[in-house]
């Protein structure tokens, strides 16, 4: 059996050389595979400005923590977290914008997984940063309120990214912030708005509000994962 691989002088014959080349080829493909994947993830994160978005989200947590040191009345204590949550959600939604437009959808088979991972990671970071900001302080709604509001408002931003484009994805969270502030306003100035679709104005443990926020997030996440933001790159000239 060894004669097929080596000749009498001990040199590797044609079949042995082919086997060696095959093994080397398999090893070569397995190692760069992980490197190539890591490079794709890094390039995707850079093209979506993920490091900058993460810095903004962490900054939102720091700002909220500093603001919670002050004394707020009941109305201001409810408004403050919503403003910061909406800013974090708008930041997440903007990262869906693609610098390559439609061409990227055809060329990138890993795009759905990258979009999903990026959005989930930034959303989790926002919930964590804002929840930690309220640790040991009086954060209206607590961690559950942060989770519900960030998820729901982010979902609105993702829907706007799919319909209007990543560059306009901030319009959803900004517009909903105005509606949410008005909903909170009606709690002190009747008639109060009680619809669960205006979840910031509902109590933290309101099941209907949590379901509405969760539904918006899931739908927005599914659409932006499969379709991406509605971005088109204009031709020069």
Short mmCIF file of C-alpha atoms in Angstrom, two decimals:
data_model
loop_
_atom_site.label_atom_id
_atom_site.label_comp_id
_atom_site.label_asym_id
_atom_site.label_seq_id
_atom_site.Cartn_x
_atom_site.Cartn_y
_atom_site.Cartn_z
CA UNK A 1 0.00 0.00 0.00
CA UNK A 2 2.84 2.40 0.75
CA UNK A 3 4.29 1.71 -2.69
CA UNK A 4 1.41 3.58 -4.22
CA UNK A 5 2.37 6.68 -2.28
CA UNK A 6 6.16 6.51 -2.18
CA UNK A 7 8.66 5.14 -4.65
CA UNK A 8 11.78 3.15 -3.79
CA UNK A 9 13.84 6.25 -3.02
CA UNK A 10 11.30 7.44 -0.47
CA UNK A 11 10.05 10.38 -2.52
CA UNK A 12 6.34 11.10 -2.65
CA UNK A 13 4.79 9.81 -5.85
CA UNK A 14 1.98 11.37 -7.90
CA UNK A 15 -0.81 9.84 -5.80
CA UNK A 16 0.89 10.84 -2.57
CA UNK A 17 1.36 14.37 -3.85
CA UNK A 18 -2.31 14.55 -4.71
CA UNK A 19 -3.28 13.37 -1.24
CA UNK A 20 -0.96 15.90 0.38
CA UNK A 21 -2.38 18.68 -1.77
CA UNK A 22 -5.94 17.69 -0.87
CA UNK A 23 -5.23 17.70 2.86
CA UNK A 24 -3.46 21.02 2.59
CA UNK A 25 -6.35 22.42 0.60
CA UNK A 26 -8.90 21.33 3.19
CA UNK A 27 -6.81 22.78 6.00
CA UNK A 28 -6.36 25.99 4.08
CA UNK A 29 -10.08 26.34 3.49
CA UNK A 30 -11.01 25.66 7.12
CA UNK A 31 -8.67 28.26 8.61
CA UNK A 32 -9.45 31.22 6.35
CA UNK A 33 -13.15 30.40 6.63
CA UNK A 34 -13.29 31.78 10.15
CA UNK A 35 -11.05 34.66 9.21
CA UNK A 36 -13.24 35.50 6.26
CA UNK A 37 -16.36 35.38 8.43
CA UNK A 38 -14.76 37.62 11.05
CA UNK A 39 -13.75 40.03 8.31
CA UNK A 40 -17.29 40.09 6.89
CA UNK A 41 -18.72 40.82 10.35
CA UNK A 42 -16.17 43.59 10.91
CA UNK A 43 -16.83 45.19 7.53
CA UNK A 44 -20.59 44.97 8.03
CA UNK A 45 -20.31 46.60 11.46
CA UNK A 46 -18.13 49.36 10.03
CA UNK A 47 -20.46 50.01 7.08
CA UNK A 48 -23.43 50.29 9.46
CA UNK A 49 -21.52 52.57 11.87
CA UNK A 50 -22.11 50.07 14.68
CA UNK A 51 -19.16 51.24 16.85
CA UNK A 52 -20.46 54.81 16.74
CA UNK A 53 -24.01 53.65 17.49
CA UNK A 54 -22.77 51.63 20.46
CA UNK A 55 -20.93 54.70 21.76
CA UNK A 56 -24.10 56.81 21.45
CA UNK A 57 -26.16 54.18 23.27
CA UNK A 58 -23.64 53.98 26.10
CA UNK A 59 -23.66 57.78 26.20
CA UNK A 60 -27.45 57.66 26.57
CA UNK A 61 -27.00 55.41 29.60
CA UNK A 62 -24.45 57.77 31.14
CA UNK A 63 -26.67 60.79 30.49
CA UNK A 64 -29.66 59.06 32.04
CA UNK A 65 -27.65 58.12 35.10
CA UNK A 66 -26.49 61.71 35.57
CA UNK A 67 -30.03 63.03 35.06
CA UNK A 68 -31.45 60.62 37.63
CA UNK A 69 -29.30 62.25 40.30
CA UNK A 70 -31.61 65.26 40.17
CA UNK A 71 -35.06 65.51 41.69
CA UNK A 72 -37.98 65.11 39.27
CA UNK A 73 -41.70 65.38 39.76
CA UNK A 74 -43.87 62.43 38.71
CA UNK A 75 -44.49 63.79 35.21
CA UNK A 76 -40.83 64.54 34.50
CA UNK A 77 -39.74 61.18 35.94
CA UNK A 78 -41.91 59.43 33.34
CA UNK A 79 -40.85 61.63 30.43
CA UNK A 80 -37.11 61.46 31.00
CA UNK A 81 -36.62 57.70 30.41
CA UNK A 82 -38.87 57.82 27.32
CA UNK A 83 -36.77 60.57 25.73
CA UNK A 84 -33.53 58.61 26.26
CA UNK A 85 -35.14 55.33 25.15
CA UNK A 86 -36.37 56.96 21.94
CA UNK A 87 -32.92 58.36 21.20
CA UNK A 88 -31.36 54.93 21.66
CA UNK A 89 -34.03 53.34 19.46
CA UNK A 90 -33.49 55.92 16.71
CA UNK A 91 -29.75 55.23 16.85
CA UNK A 92 -30.35 51.50 16.38
CA UNK A 93 -32.72 52.07 13.47
CA UNK A 94 -30.28 54.32 11.63
CA UNK A 95 -27.67 51.55 11.56
CA UNK A 96 -29.86 49.67 9.07
CA UNK A 97 -28.86 52.11 6.31
CA UNK A 98 -26.71 50.47 3.62
CA UNK A 99 -23.97 52.40 1.78
CA UNK A 100 -24.30 50.04 -1.21
CA UNK A 101 -28.06 50.03 -1.72
CA UNK A 102 -29.77 47.37 -3.82
CA UNK A 103 -26.53 45.83 -5.09
CA UNK A 104 -25.69 44.59 -1.60
CA UNK A 105 -28.87 42.50 -1.45
CA UNK A 106 -27.77 40.47 -4.47
CA UNK A 107 -24.13 40.00 -3.49
CA UNK A 108 -24.39 39.34 0.25
CA UNK A 109 -25.83 35.94 1.20
CA UNK A 110 -24.88 36.50 4.84
CA UNK A 111 -26.79 39.78 5.03
CA UNK A 112 -29.96 38.51 6.77
CA UNK A 113 -27.93 36.91 9.56
CA UNK A 114 -25.73 39.99 9.91
CA UNK A 115 -28.73 42.34 10.04
CA UNK A 116 -30.42 40.17 12.67
CA UNK A 117 -27.32 39.88 14.84
CA UNK A 118 -26.51 43.59 14.61
CA UNK A 119 -30.02 44.74 15.52
CA UNK A 120 -30.39 42.27 18.40
CA UNK A 121 -26.96 43.12 19.79
CA UNK A 122 -27.58 46.88 19.75
CA UNK A 123 -31.07 46.46 21.23
CA UNK A 124 -29.68 44.30 24.03
CA UNK A 125 -26.95 46.88 24.63
CA UNK A 126 -29.53 49.67 24.87
CA UNK A 127 -31.66 47.74 27.37
CA UNK A 128 -28.59 46.86 29.43
CA UNK A 129 -27.12 50.37 29.40
CA UNK A 130 -30.38 52.09 30.36
CA UNK A 131 -31.23 49.49 32.98
CA UNK A 132 -27.80 49.86 34.60
CA UNK A 133 -28.28 53.62 34.54
CA UNK A 134 -31.26 53.19 36.80
CA UNK A 135 -29.54 50.79 39.19
CA UNK A 136 -29.77 52.20 42.68
CA UNK A 137 -31.85 55.16 41.46
CA UNK A 138 -35.54 55.73 40.89
CA UNK A 139 -36.03 54.77 37.24
CA UNK A 140 -39.68 54.99 36.27
CA UNK A 141 -40.87 51.65 34.94
CA UNK A 142 -37.71 49.82 35.94
CA UNK A 143 -36.01 47.26 33.71
CA UNK A 144 -39.30 45.90 32.36
CA UNK A 145 -40.36 49.38 31.30
CA UNK A 146 -37.02 49.94 29.56
CA UNK A 147 -37.28 46.60 27.76
CA UNK A 148 -40.82 47.26 26.58
CA UNK A 149 -40.22 50.82 25.43
CA UNK A 150 -36.86 50.25 23.77
CA UNK A 151 -38.10 47.16 21.92
CA UNK A 152 -41.34 48.76 20.75
CA UNK A 153 -39.87 52.07 19.65
CA UNK A 154 -36.95 50.29 17.95
CA UNK A 155 -39.48 48.21 16.05
CA UNK A 156 -41.10 51.40 14.77
CA UNK A 157 -37.69 52.62 13.61
CA UNK A 158 -37.06 49.35 11.80
CA UNK A 159 -40.42 49.59 10.03
CA UNK A 160 -39.56 53.11 8.91
CA UNK A 161 -36.20 51.86 7.63
CA UNK A 162 -37.95 49.25 5.48
CA UNK A 163 -40.55 51.70 4.17
CA UNK A 164 -38.63 54.99 3.99
CA UNK A 165 -34.96 54.03 4.09
CA UNK A 166 -32.33 53.86 6.80
CA UNK A 167 -31.62 57.57 6.55
CA UNK A 168 -35.20 58.34 7.60
CA UNK A 169 -35.55 55.55 10.14
CA UNK A 170 -35.29 58.09 12.97
CA UNK A 171 -38.68 59.57 12.04
CA UNK A 172 -40.55 56.65 13.59
CA UNK A 173 -39.02 56.89 17.08
CA UNK A 174 -39.15 60.70 17.00
CA UNK A 175 -42.80 60.85 15.97
CA UNK A 176 -43.74 58.20 18.50
CA UNK A 177 -41.89 60.12 21.22
CA UNK A 178 -44.27 63.03 20.67
CA UNK A 179 -47.25 60.68 20.83
CA UNK A 180 -45.86 59.02 23.97
CA UNK A 181 -45.30 62.32 25.73
CA UNK A 182 -48.86 63.33 24.90
CA UNK A 183 -50.12 60.01 26.23
CA UNK A 184 -48.32 60.66 29.50
CA UNK A 185 -49.74 64.18 29.56
CA UNK A 186 -53.29 62.83 29.39
CA UNK A 187 -52.71 60.80 32.56
CA UNK A 188 -52.75 64.13 34.47
CA UNK A 189 -55.15 65.95 32.15
CA UNK A 190 -58.16 63.73 31.32
CA UNK A 191 -59.54 62.19 29.26
CA UNK A 192 -56.66 59.76 29.54
CA UNK A 193 -55.54 57.72 26.52
CA UNK A 194 -55.68 54.03 27.44
CA UNK A 195 -54.90 52.26 24.14
CA UNK A 196 -52.14 49.62 24.52
CA UNK A 197 -50.61 50.83 21.25
CA UNK A 198 -49.42 53.88 23.17
CA UNK A 199 -47.46 51.67 25.55
CA UNK A 200 -45.31 54.34 27.28
CA UNK A 201 -48.51 55.71 28.83
CA UNK A 202 -49.52 52.30 30.19
CA UNK A 203 -48.36 50.73 33.50
CA UNK A 204 -45.24 48.58 33.33
CA UNK A 205 -47.09 45.31 33.94
CA UNK A 206 -49.82 46.03 31.38
CA UNK A 207 -49.94 42.83 29.29
CA UNK A 208 -51.67 44.44 26.31
CA UNK A 209 -49.05 47.18 26.06
CA UNK A 210 -46.23 44.64 26.30
CA UNK A 211 -47.79 42.51 23.56
CA UNK A 212 -48.21 45.51 21.26
CA UNK A 213 -44.62 46.64 21.77
CA UNK A 214 -43.32 43.12 21.30
CA UNK A 215 -45.38 42.61 18.14
CA UNK A 216 -44.06 45.82 16.59
CA UNK A 217 -40.48 44.83 17.39
CA UNK A 218 -40.84 41.30 15.99
CA UNK A 219 -42.46 42.48 12.76
CA UNK A 220 -39.91 45.26 12.28
CA UNK A 221 -37.02 42.90 13.03
CA UNK A 222 -38.32 40.24 10.64
CA UNK A 223 -38.79 42.71 7.78
CA UNK A 224 -35.44 44.45 8.20
CA UNK A 225 -33.71 41.05 8.48
CA UNK A 226 -35.15 39.73 5.23
CA UNK A 227 -35.43 42.91 3.18
CA UNK A 228 -33.08 45.42 4.76
CA UNK A 229 -33.56 49.16 4.66
CA UNK A 230 -34.99 50.75 1.55
CA UNK A 231 -31.76 52.38 0.40
CA UNK A 232 -30.69 53.11 -3.15
CA UNK A 233 -27.33 54.50 -4.12
CA UNK A 234 -27.57 57.25 -6.70
CA UNK A 235 -25.44 56.94 -9.80
CA UNK A 236 -22.73 59.64 -10.07
CA UNK A 237 -23.44 62.46 -12.52
#
